PDB file of C-alpha atoms in Angstrom:
ATOM      1  CA  MET A   1    -134.280 108.021 -26.274  1.00 50.00           C
ATOM      2  CA  SER A   2    -134.392 104.879 -28.745  1.00 75.00           C
ATOM      3  CA  ASP A   3    -136.186 102.075 -27.608  1.00 88.00           C
ATOM      4  CA  TRP A   4    -134.454  98.777 -28.508  1.00 97.00           C
ATOM      5  CA  THR A   5    -136.928  96.549 -27.588  1.00 97.00           C
ATOM      6  CA  ASP A   6    -137.169  95.257 -31.130  1.00 97.00           C
ATOM      7  CA  CYS A   7    -133.663  94.059 -30.829  1.00 98.00           C
ATOM      8  CA  LEU A   8    -134.044  93.029 -26.955  1.00 98.00           C
ATOM      9  CA  ASN A   9    -136.656  90.462 -27.827  1.00 98.00           C
ATOM     10  CA  PHE A  10    -134.558  89.443 -31.195  1.00 98.00           C
ATOM     11  CA  GLY A  11    -131.633  89.068 -28.732  1.00 98.00           C
ATOM     12  CA  LEU A  12    -133.711  86.703 -26.186  1.00 98.00           C
ATOM     13  CA  LYS A  13    -134.986  84.678 -29.315  1.00 98.00           C
ATOM     14  CA  VAL A  14    -131.086  83.824 -30.953  1.00 98.00           C
ATOM     15  CA  THR A  15    -129.944  83.360 -27.582  1.00 98.00           C
ATOM     16  CA  LYS A  16    -132.276  80.662 -26.831  1.00 98.00           C
ATOM     17  CA  GLU A  17    -131.958  79.231 -30.435  1.00 98.00           C
ATOM     18  CA  ALA A  18    -127.918  79.047 -29.653  1.00 98.00           C
ATOM     19  CA  SER A  19    -128.114  77.212 -26.802  1.00 98.00           C
ATOM     20  CA  GLU A  20    -129.727  74.115 -28.432  1.00 97.00           C
ATOM     21  CA  ILE A  21    -126.234  73.996 -29.832  1.00 97.00           C
ATOM     22  CA  VAL A  22    -124.336  74.077 -26.311  1.00 97.00           C
ATOM     23  CA  LEU A  23    -127.150  71.715 -24.889  1.00 97.00           C
ATOM     24  CA  SER A  24    -126.616  69.316 -27.649  1.00 96.00           C
ATOM     25  CA  ALA A  25    -122.753  69.228 -27.226  1.00 95.00           C
ATOM     26  CA  PHE A  26    -122.662  69.222 -23.449  1.00 95.00           C
ATOM     27  CA  HIS A  27    -122.349  65.767 -22.519  1.00 91.00           C
ATOM     28  CA  ARG A  28    -119.853  64.716 -25.558  1.00 90.00           C
ATOM     29  CA  GLN A  29    -116.713  64.390 -25.847  1.00 86.00           C
ATOM     30  CA  LYS A  30    -114.923  67.612 -26.852  1.00 83.00           C
ATOM     31  CA  GLU A  31    -111.785  68.590 -28.588  1.00 83.00           C
ATOM     32  CA  VAL A  32    -110.115  71.556 -26.697  1.00 86.00           C
ATOM     33  CA  LYS A  33    -107.643  73.976 -27.896  1.00 84.00           C
ATOM     34  CA  LEU A  34    -105.491  76.727 -25.101  1.00 79.00           C
ATOM     35  CA  LYS A  35    -105.881  80.304 -25.403  1.00 74.00           C
ATOM     36  CA  SER A  36    -103.731  82.424 -22.653  1.00 74.00           C
ATOM     37  CA  SER A  37    -103.076  79.227 -20.136  1.00 74.00           C
ATOM     38  CA  PRO A  38    -103.951  76.160 -19.219  1.00 71.00           C
ATOM     39  CA  ALA A  39    -107.478  77.588 -17.843  1.00 72.00           C
ATOM     40  CA  ASP A  40    -108.271  79.402 -20.694  1.00 73.00           C
ATOM     41  CA  LEU A  41    -109.855  76.838 -23.145  1.00 77.00           C
ATOM     42  CA  VAL A  42    -112.066  77.140 -26.533  1.00 81.00           C
ATOM     43  CA  THR A  43    -114.139  74.467 -28.220  1.00 87.00           C
ATOM     44  CA  GLU A  44    -115.309  74.071 -31.477  1.00 91.00           C
ATOM     45  CA  THR A  45    -118.515  74.843 -29.871  1.00 94.00           C
ATOM     46  CA  ASP A  46    -117.551  78.552 -28.696  1.00 93.00           C
ATOM     47  CA  GLN A  47    -116.888  78.896 -32.092  1.00 93.00           C
ATOM     48  CA  ARG A  48    -120.206  77.487 -33.630  1.00 94.00           C
ATOM     49  CA  VAL A  49    -122.419  79.385 -31.521  1.00 97.00           C
ATOM     50  CA  GLU A  50    -121.130  82.663 -32.091  1.00 96.00           C
ATOM     51  CA  ARG A  51    -120.626  82.322 -35.628  1.00 97.00           C
ATOM     52  CA  VAL A  52    -124.354  81.233 -35.306  1.00 97.00           C
ATOM     53  CA  LEU A  53    -125.327  84.557 -33.466  1.00 98.00           C
ATOM     54  CA  ILE A  54    -123.779  86.958 -35.299  1.00 98.00           C
ATOM     55  CA  SER A  55    -124.986  85.616 -38.513  1.00 98.00           C
ATOM     56  CA  ALA A  56    -128.100  85.796 -37.302  1.00 98.00           C
ATOM     57  CA  ILE A  57    -128.078  89.477 -35.932  1.00 98.00           C
ATOM     58  CA  ARG A  58    -126.476  90.499 -38.954  1.00 98.00           C
ATOM     59  CA  ASP A  59    -129.117  89.058 -41.502  1.00 98.00           C
ATOM     60  CA  LYS A  60    -131.633  91.464 -39.134  1.00 98.00           C
ATOM     61  CA  TYR A  61    -129.774  94.049 -38.635  1.00 98.00           C
ATOM     62  CA  PRO A  62    -126.776  94.900 -41.320  1.00 97.00           C
ATOM     63  CA  LEU A  63    -125.482  98.073 -39.952  1.00 97.00           C
ATOM     64  CA  HIS A  64    -124.788  96.855 -36.635  1.00 98.00           C
ATOM     65  CA  ARG A  65    -121.139  96.073 -35.204  1.00 98.00           C
ATOM     66  CA  PHE A  66    -120.076  93.300 -32.967  1.00 98.00           C
ATOM     67  CA  ILE A  67    -117.706  92.483 -30.394  1.00 97.00           C
ATOM     68  CA  GLY A  68    -117.172  88.662 -30.078  1.00 95.00           C
ATOM     69  CA  GLU A  69    -114.643  86.751 -27.492  1.00 91.00           C
ATOM     70  CA  GLU A  70    -113.716  84.081 -30.091  1.00 91.00           C
ATOM     71  CA  SER A  71    -113.496  86.736 -33.249  1.00 93.00           C
ATOM     72  CA  VAL A  72    -111.117  88.810 -30.828  1.00 93.00           C
ATOM     73  CA  ALA A  73    -109.563  85.003 -29.990  1.00 88.00           C
ATOM     74  CA  ALA A  74    -108.621  85.130 -33.784  1.00 88.00           C
ATOM     75  CA  GLY A  75    -107.070  88.432 -34.125  1.00 90.00           C
ATOM     76  CA  GLU A  76    -110.118  91.236 -34.167  1.00 93.00           C
ATOM     77  CA  ARG A  77    -109.215  94.382 -32.237  1.00 94.00           C
ATOM     78  CA  VAL A  78    -111.990  95.323 -29.542  1.00 96.00           C
ATOM     79  CA  VAL A  79    -113.524  98.620 -30.751  1.00 94.00           C
ATOM     80  CA  LEU A  80    -116.269 100.323 -29.129  1.00 96.00           C
ATOM     81  CA  THR A  81    -117.836 102.849 -30.837  1.00 96.00           C
ATOM     82  CA  ASP A  82    -121.224 105.041 -30.626  1.00 97.00           C
ATOM     83  CA  GLU A  83    -122.528 102.644 -33.128  1.00 97.00           C
ATOM     84  CA  PRO A  84    -125.088 100.051 -32.155  1.00 98.00           C
ATOM     85  CA  THR A  85    -122.887  97.020 -31.227  1.00 98.00           C
ATOM     86  CA  TRP A  86    -123.607  93.572 -29.672  1.00 98.00           C
ATOM     87  CA  ILE A  87    -120.958  92.140 -27.363  1.00 98.00           C
ATOM     88  CA  ILE A  88    -121.155  88.432 -27.328  1.00 98.00           C
ATOM     89  CA  ASP A  89    -119.653  85.942 -24.875  1.00 97.00           C
ATOM     90  CA  PRO A  90    -121.026  82.618 -26.941  1.00 97.00           C
ATOM     91  CA  ILE A  91    -119.886  80.413 -23.735  1.00 97.00           C
ATOM     92  CA  ASP A  92    -118.911  81.741 -20.660  1.00 97.00           C
ATOM     93  CA  GLY A  93    -117.779  79.402 -18.642  1.00 95.00           C
ATOM     94  CA  THR A  94    -115.560  77.341 -21.014  1.00 94.00           C
ATOM     95  CA  VAL A  95    -113.870  75.128 -18.451  1.00 93.00           C
ATOM     96  CA  ASN A  96    -117.282  74.441 -17.020  1.00 95.00           C
ATOM     97  CA  PHE A  97    -118.472  73.348 -20.573  1.00 95.00           C
ATOM     98  CA  VAL A  98    -115.569  71.210 -21.134  1.00 94.00           C
ATOM     99  CA  HIS A  99    -116.173  69.179 -17.873  1.00 94.00           C
ATOM    100  CA  ARG A 100    -119.631  69.033 -17.744  1.00 96.00           C
ATOM    101  CA  PHE A 101    -119.869  71.417 -14.656  1.00 96.00           C
ATOM    102  CA  PRO A 102    -123.831  72.900 -15.098  1.00 96.00           C
ATOM    103  CA  PHE A 103    -122.773  76.695 -14.850  1.00 98.00           C
ATOM    104  CA  VAL A 104    -122.559  77.492 -18.777  1.00 98.00           C
ATOM    105  CA  ALA A 105    -123.785  80.636 -19.889  1.00 98.00           C
ATOM    106  CA  ILE A 106    -124.230  82.624 -23.181  1.00 98.00           C
ATOM    107  CA  SER A 107    -124.022  86.571 -22.321  1.00 98.00           C
ATOM    108  CA  ILE A 108    -124.787  89.186 -24.830  1.00 98.00           C
ATOM    109  CA  ALA A 109    -124.771  93.037 -24.177  1.00 98.00           C
ATOM    110  CA  PHE A 110    -126.185  95.991 -26.811  1.00 98.00           C
ATOM    111  CA  ALA A 111    -124.406  99.136 -26.485  1.00 98.00           C
ATOM    112  CA  VAL A 112    -125.276 102.182 -28.158  1.00 98.00           C
ATOM    113  CA  ASN A 113    -123.255 105.591 -27.895  1.00 97.00           C
ATOM    114  CA  LYS A 114    -121.157 103.589 -25.659  1.00 97.00           C
ATOM    115  CA  GLN A 115    -123.813 102.619 -23.038  1.00 97.00           C
ATOM    116  CA  THR A 116    -125.226  99.264 -22.675  1.00 98.00           C
ATOM    117  CA  GLU A 117    -129.004  99.125 -23.333  1.00 98.00           C
ATOM    118  CA  PHE A 118    -130.033  95.691 -22.968  1.00 98.00           C
ATOM    119  CA  GLY A 119    -128.061  92.583 -21.494  1.00 98.00           C
ATOM    120  CA  ILE A 120    -128.913  88.510 -21.905  1.00 98.00           C
ATOM    121  CA  VAL A 121    -127.353  85.785 -19.555  1.00 98.00           C
ATOM    122  CA  TYR A 122    -128.678  82.666 -20.371  1.00 98.00           C
ATOM    123  CA  SER A 123    -127.560  80.060 -17.875  1.00 98.00           C
ATOM    124  CA  VAL A 124    -128.287  77.093 -20.280  1.00 98.00           C
ATOM    125  CA  VAL A 125    -128.342  74.181 -18.271  1.00 98.00           C
ATOM    126  CA  GLU A 126    -130.072  75.383 -15.652  1.00 97.00           C
ATOM    127  CA  ASP A 127    -132.699  77.516 -17.847  1.00 98.00           C
ATOM    128  CA  LYS A 128    -132.263  80.427 -16.252  1.00 98.00           C
ATOM    129  CA  MET A 129    -133.002  83.774 -18.594  1.00 98.00           C
ATOM    130  CA  PHE A 130    -131.585  86.788 -17.069  1.00 98.00           C
ATOM    131  CA  HIS A 131    -132.203  90.343 -18.638  1.00 98.00           C
ATOM    132  CA  ALA A 132    -132.329  93.937 -18.219  1.00 98.00           C
ATOM    133  CA  GLN A 133    -133.122  97.015 -20.373  1.00 98.00           C
ATOM    134  CA  ARG A 134    -131.793 100.596 -19.287  1.00 97.00           C
ATOM    135  CA  GLY A 135    -134.373 101.821 -16.934  1.00 97.00           C
ATOM    136  CA  ARG A 136    -136.879  99.177 -17.324  1.00 97.00           C
ATOM    137  CA  GLY A 137    -135.753  96.295 -14.638  1.00 98.00           C
ATOM    138  CA  SER A 138    -134.014  93.239 -14.262  1.00 98.00           C
ATOM    139  CA  PHE A 139    -135.759  89.808 -14.991  1.00 98.00           C
ATOM    140  CA  LEU A 140    -135.095  86.317 -14.514  1.00 98.00           C
ATOM    141  CA  ASN A 141    -137.442  84.238 -16.286  1.00 98.00           C
ATOM    142  CA  GLY A 142    -139.733  87.123 -16.649  1.00 97.00           C
ATOM    143  CA  GLU A 143    -139.583  87.945 -12.928  1.00 98.00           C
ATOM    144  CA  ARG A 144    -138.472  90.917 -11.525  1.00 98.00           C
ATOM    145  CA  GLN A 145    -135.551  90.512  -9.491  1.00 98.00           C
ATOM    146  CA  THR A 146    -134.162  92.979  -6.550  1.00 98.00           C
ATOM    147  CA  ALA A 147    -130.744  92.785  -5.100  1.00 98.00           C
ATOM    148  CA  SER A 148    -130.411  92.186  -1.525  1.00 98.00           C
ATOM    149  CA  GLY A 149    -129.854  95.973  -0.584  1.00 98.00           C
ATOM    150  CA  GLN A 150    -127.221  94.112   2.543  1.00 98.00           C
ATOM    151  CA  THR A 151    -125.280  97.263   3.632  1.00 98.00           C
ATOM    152  CA  ASP A 152    -123.184  95.342   6.088  1.00 98.00           C
ATOM    153  CA  ILE A 153    -120.025  93.051   4.182  1.00 98.00           C
ATOM    154  CA  ASN A 154    -119.804  91.099   7.220  1.00 98.00           C
ATOM    155  CA  ARG A 155    -123.130  89.500   6.607  1.00 98.00           C
ATOM    156  CA  CYS A 156    -122.604  89.152   2.787  1.00 98.00           C
ATOM    157  CA  VAL A 157    -121.772  86.132   0.617  1.00 98.00           C
ATOM    158  CA  VAL A 158    -119.448  87.472  -1.899  1.00 98.00           C
ATOM    159  CA  VAL A 159    -118.708  85.587  -5.257  1.00 98.00           C
ATOM    160  CA  THR A 160    -115.480  85.748  -7.482  1.00 97.00           C
ATOM    161  CA  GLU A 161    -113.299  83.753  -9.509  1.00 95.00           C
ATOM    162  CA  ILE A 162    -109.434  82.874  -9.742  1.00 89.00           C
ATOM    163  CA  GLY A 163    -109.401  83.278 -13.550  1.00 82.00           C
ATOM    164  CA  SER A 164    -107.429  82.156 -16.019  1.00 82.00           C
ATOM    165  CA  GLU A 165    -104.102  84.082 -15.272  1.00 83.00           C
ATOM    166  CA  ARG A 166    -101.585  81.448 -13.818  1.00 84.00           C
ATOM    167  CA  ASP A 167     -98.814  83.929 -13.421  1.00 90.00           C
ATOM    168  CA  ASP A 168     -97.321  83.945  -9.967  1.00 93.00           C
ATOM    169  CA  LEU A 169     -98.546  87.700  -9.736  1.00 94.00           C
ATOM    170  CA  ALA A 170    -102.071  86.989 -10.457  1.00 93.00           C
ATOM    171  CA  LEU A 171    -102.431  83.936  -8.061  1.00 93.00           C
ATOM    172  CA  SER A 172    -100.824  85.536  -5.410  1.00 95.00           C
ATOM    173  CA  THR A 173    -102.918  88.754  -5.512  1.00 95.00           C
ATOM    174  CA  MET A 174    -106.265  86.320  -6.070  1.00 95.00           C
ATOM    175  CA  THR A 175    -105.967  84.446  -3.128  1.00 95.00           C
ATOM    176  CA  SER A 176    -104.855  87.104  -0.801  1.00 97.00           C
ATOM    177  CA  ASN A 177    -107.723  88.759  -1.887  1.00 97.00           C
ATOM    178  CA  ILE A 178    -109.603  85.863  -0.787  1.00 97.00           C
ATOM    179  CA  PHE A 179    -107.712  85.690   2.447  1.00 97.00           C
ATOM    180  CA  ARG A 180    -108.445  89.080   3.216  1.00 97.00           C
ATOM    181  CA  LEU A 181    -112.189  88.968   2.232  1.00 97.00           C
ATOM    182  CA  LEU A 182    -112.355  85.865   4.614  1.00 97.00           C
ATOM    183  CA  LYS A 183    -110.754  87.628   7.557  1.00 97.00           C
ATOM    184  CA  LEU A 184    -113.297  90.939   7.512  1.00 96.00           C
ATOM    185  CA  PRO A 185    -114.672  88.177   7.918  1.00 97.00           C
ATOM    186  CA  VAL A 186    -117.905  87.717   5.232  1.00 98.00           C
ATOM    187  CA  HIS A 187    -120.182  84.976   5.364  1.00 98.00           C
ATOM    188  CA  GLY A 188    -118.630  82.969   2.604  1.00 97.00           C
ATOM    189  CA  VAL A 189    -116.864  83.077  -0.887  1.00 98.00           C
ATOM    190  CA  ARG A 190    -118.191  81.074  -3.836  1.00 97.00           C
ATOM    191  CA  ALA A 191    -117.050  80.764  -6.842  1.00 97.00           C
ATOM    192  CA  LEU A 192    -119.475  79.297 -10.421  1.00 97.00           C
ATOM    193  CA  GLY A 193    -116.902  79.472 -12.826  1.00 96.00           C
ATOM    194  CA  THR A 194    -118.961  82.019 -15.194  1.00 97.00           C
ATOM    195  CA  ALA A 195    -118.448  85.307 -14.455  1.00 97.00           C
ATOM    196  CA  ALA A 196    -121.734  86.678 -16.110  1.00 98.00           C
ATOM    197  CA  VAL A 197    -123.749  84.045 -14.012  1.00 98.00           C
ATOM    198  CA  ASP A 198    -121.637  85.026 -10.996  1.00 98.00           C
ATOM    199  CA  MET A 199    -122.381  88.641 -11.427  1.00 98.00           C
ATOM    200  CA  CYS A 200    -126.787  87.905 -11.994  1.00 98.00           C
ATOM    201  CA  GLN A 201    -126.463  85.979  -8.815  1.00 98.00           C
ATOM    202  CA  VAL A 202    -126.096  89.642  -7.118  1.00 98.00           C
ATOM    203  CA  ALA A 203    -128.853  90.605  -9.088  1.00 98.00           C
ATOM    204  CA  THR A 204    -131.154  88.189  -7.693  1.00 98.00           C
ATOM    205  CA  GLY A 205    -129.989  88.642  -3.679  1.00 98.00           C
ATOM    206  CA  GLY A 206    -128.383  84.941  -3.645  1.00 98.00           C
ATOM    207  CA  ALA A 207    -125.027  87.153  -3.214  1.00 98.00           C
ATOM    208  CA  ASP A 208    -124.782  90.313  -2.210  1.00 98.00           C
ATOM    209  CA  GLY A 209    -121.051  90.820  -3.643  1.00 98.00           C
ATOM    210  CA  TYR A 210    -119.070  89.931  -7.083  1.00 98.00           C
ATOM    211  CA  TYR A 211    -115.517  91.118  -7.836  1.00 98.00           C
ATOM    212  CA  HIS A 212    -113.243  89.850 -10.338  1.00 97.00           C
ATOM    213  CA  ILE A 213    -110.029  91.018 -11.923  1.00 96.00           C
ATOM    214  CA  GLY A 214    -109.049  89.660 -15.511  1.00 94.00           C
ATOM    215  CA  MET A 215    -112.242  89.141 -17.343  1.00 94.00           C
ATOM    216  CA  HIS A 216    -113.290  90.574 -20.731  1.00 96.00           C
ATOM    217  CA  CYS A 217    -115.604  92.920 -21.369  1.00 97.00           C
ATOM    218  CA  TRP A 218    -117.972  90.032 -23.075  1.00 97.00           C
ATOM    219  CA  ASP A 219    -117.791  88.449 -19.635  1.00 96.00           C
ATOM    220  CA  ILE A 220    -119.407  91.400 -17.456  1.00 97.00           C
ATOM    221  CA  ALA A 221    -121.278  93.910 -19.983  1.00 98.00           C
ATOM    222  CA  ALA A 222    -124.322  92.284 -19.911  1.00 98.00           C
ATOM    223  CA  SER A 223    -124.381  91.354 -16.366  1.00 98.00           C
ATOM    224  CA  ALA A 224    -123.482  94.473 -15.126  1.00 98.00           C
ATOM    225  CA  LEU A 225    -126.843  96.312 -16.743  1.00 98.00           C
ATOM    226  CA  ILE A 226    -128.735  92.845 -14.847  1.00 98.00           C
ATOM    227  CA  VAL A 227    -126.838  94.409 -11.495  1.00 98.00           C
ATOM    228  CA  THR A 228    -127.906  98.056 -11.651  1.00 98.00           C
ATOM    229  CA  GLU A 229    -131.155  97.764 -13.171  1.00 98.00           C
ATOM    230  CA  ALA A 230    -132.095  95.360  -9.809  1.00 98.00           C
ATOM    231  CA  GLY A 231    -130.877  97.689  -7.876  1.00 98.00           C
ATOM    232  CA  GLY A 232    -127.411  97.049  -7.007  1.00 98.00           C
ATOM    233  CA  VAL A 233    -124.125  98.971  -7.479  1.00 98.00           C
ATOM    234  CA  VAL A 234    -121.108  98.381 -10.161  1.00 98.00           C
ATOM    235  CA  MET A 235    -117.686  99.795  -9.719  1.00 98.00           C
ATOM    236  CA  ASP A 236    -114.389  99.562 -10.665  1.00 97.00           C
ATOM    237  CA  THR A 237    -112.333  97.328  -8.311  1.00 97.00           C
ATOM    238  CA  ASP A 238    -110.781 100.736  -7.069  1.00 95.00           C
ATOM    239  CA  GLY A 239    -113.961 102.354  -6.382  1.00 95.00           C
ATOM    240  CA  SER A 240    -113.788 104.162  -9.058  1.00 97.00           C
ATOM    241  CA  SER A 241    -116.614 103.904 -11.974  1.00 97.00           C
ATOM    242  CA  PHE A 242    -117.559 101.030 -13.765  1.00 97.00           C
ATOM    243  CA  ASP A 243    -115.716 100.844 -17.160  1.00 97.00           C
ATOM    244  CA  MET A 244    -116.239  97.360 -19.117  1.00 97.00           C
ATOM    245  CA  MET A 245    -112.899  97.569 -20.553  1.00 97.00           C
ATOM    246  CA  SER A 246    -110.890  97.934 -17.900  1.00 96.00           C
ATOM    247  CA  ARG A 247    -111.095  94.058 -17.076  1.00 96.00           C
ATOM    248  CA  LYS A 248    -111.768  95.049 -13.300  1.00 97.00           C
ATOM    249  CA  VAL A 249    -115.123  95.049 -11.604  1.00 98.00           C
ATOM    250  CA  ILE A 250    -117.179  95.162  -8.195  1.00 98.00           C
ATOM    251  CA  ALA A 251    -121.106  94.087  -8.457  1.00 98.00           C
ATOM    252  CA  ALA A 252    -122.481  94.542  -5.125  1.00 98.00           C
ATOM    253  CA  SER A 253    -125.925  94.942  -3.173  1.00 98.00           C
ATOM    254  CA  SER A 254    -125.541  98.366  -2.128  1.00 98.00           C
ATOM    255  CA  SER A 255    -122.514 101.314  -2.259  1.00 98.00           C
ATOM    256  CA  ALA A 256    -121.427 100.523   1.407  1.00 98.00           C
ATOM    257  CA  VAL A 257    -120.522  97.039   0.321  1.00 98.00           C
ATOM    258  CA  ALA A 258    -119.101  98.007  -2.966  1.00 98.00           C
ATOM    259  CA  VAL A 259    -116.799 100.262  -1.245  1.00 98.00           C
ATOM    260  CA  SER A 260    -115.839  97.791   1.859  1.00 98.00           C
ATOM    261  CA  ILE A 261    -114.765  95.172  -1.142  1.00 98.00           C
ATOM    262  CA  SER A 262    -112.717  98.152  -2.801  1.00 98.00           C
ATOM    263  CA  GLN A 263    -110.764  98.426   0.355  1.00 97.00           C
ATOM    264  CA  VAL A 264    -110.064  95.190   0.664  1.00 97.00           C
ATOM    265  CA  VAL A 265    -109.234  93.596  -2.831  1.00 97.00           C
ATOM    266  CA  GLN A 266    -105.808  94.752  -4.827  1.00 96.00           C
ATOM    267  CA  ALA A 267    -105.731  94.165  -8.770  1.00 95.00           C
ATOM    268  CA  PHE A 268    -102.808  92.629 -11.020  1.00 94.00           C
ATOM    269  CA  PRO A 269    -102.065  94.523 -14.252  1.00 92.00           C
ATOM    270  CA  CYS A 270    -104.197  93.830 -16.900  1.00 90.00           C
ATOM    271  CA  ARG A 271    -104.047  95.513 -20.254  1.00 92.00           C
ATOM    272  CA  ARG A 272    -107.428  96.988 -21.036  1.00 95.00           C
ATOM    273  CA  ASP A 273    -109.627  95.392 -23.898  1.00 96.00           C
ATOM    274  CA  ASP A 274    -109.652  98.241 -26.294  1.00 94.00           C
ATOM    275  CA  GLU A 275    -105.579  98.758 -25.825  1.00 91.00           C
ATOM    276  CA  ASP A 276    -103.126  97.614 -28.329  1.00 78.00           C
ATOM    277  CA  PRO A 277    -102.392  94.017 -28.263  1.00 71.00           C
ATOM    278  CA  ALA A 278     -98.858  94.381 -28.279  1.00 65.00           C
ATOM    279  CA  ARG A 279     -99.048  96.271 -25.289  1.00 59.00           C
ATOM    280  CA  CYS A 280    -100.347  92.751 -23.391  1.00 49.00           C
ATOM    281  CA  VAL A 281     -99.535  92.425 -19.985  1.00 49.00           C
ATOM    282  CA  CYS A 282    -101.556  89.587 -18.778  1.00 48.00           C
ATOM    283  CA  GLY A 283    -103.124  87.013 -21.126  1.00 44.00           C
ATOM    284  CA  ALA A 284    -101.882  85.936 -24.387  1.00 40.00           C
ATOM    285  CA  ALA A 285    -103.650  85.771 -28.151  1.00 39.00           C
ATOM    286  CA  GLY A 286    -101.998  82.520 -28.851  1.00 40.00           C
ATOM    287  CA  VAL A 287    -104.067  79.071 -29.326  1.00 41.00           C
ATOM    288  CA  THR A 288    -102.618  75.766 -28.997  1.00 39.00           C
ATOM    289  CA  ALA A 289    -104.078  72.502 -29.786  1.00 40.00           C
ATOM    290  CA  VAL A 290    -104.112  69.829 -26.732  1.00 42.00           C
ATOM    291  CA  ASN A 291    -105.752  66.551 -26.119  1.00 40.00           C
ATOM    292  CA  GLY A 292    -109.592  66.144 -26.157  1.00 41.00           C
ATOM    293  CA  VAL A 293    -111.376  66.263 -22.775  1.00 41.00           C
TER     294      VAL A 293
END
């Protein structure tokens, strides 16, 4: 098995460097554009951070491939091959970033042979650096993390997001999922506004479960490994094996909790990330300018 530690260390370095761009813009007025919906936003900072990250990594590893959120928004296809591939979300939580709500993350996963070898999630404003390497544990600012191990869904805090979809089917599905969880009951449902940081709460034991429908591979590829390396469980919302391209995920403290969530939540139709965008059933590719926020 290849040792990708040098790539991980370089990824941690460039993530911390790129975070300075995010921090310097955090309290400034921002020019905002819409992507798929009024809740799916992009700023110049998202685009700049992705350019900086890809440029630095490509200089160091010219043969490596990339999947970047803003590159895909600009028209690139999502193609995951067996080649070393960096999967990048330059700002996970752009709505938070626009409104200065302090949960904003840079998320980077590194996959080889379609398997994630390491994941990095840096919650920039909090200065919390999560990372995991396959088979070597999960860490927050250098300290090993362990999921709660909770097995009783009735004693869980569950994290989720409504997401950026605003059609009637997506909204009714999302809100009814929350209703059914609360009626089980769970101890509570929380949302931080960033899938990557949400999911990392399961790795720390701060939350016992997380689920979402409609996010993308760059939102969750890194944090999925961070959860599993902390002893947690990751699967599809229908209970099948986790697939980062499916746009459906459950992360949990135990298999029992994951299965309990899968029996309650329902999914609305979502085109896979690696499918032809012409077959899109939720989320459009167009970008429309709006007033600065």
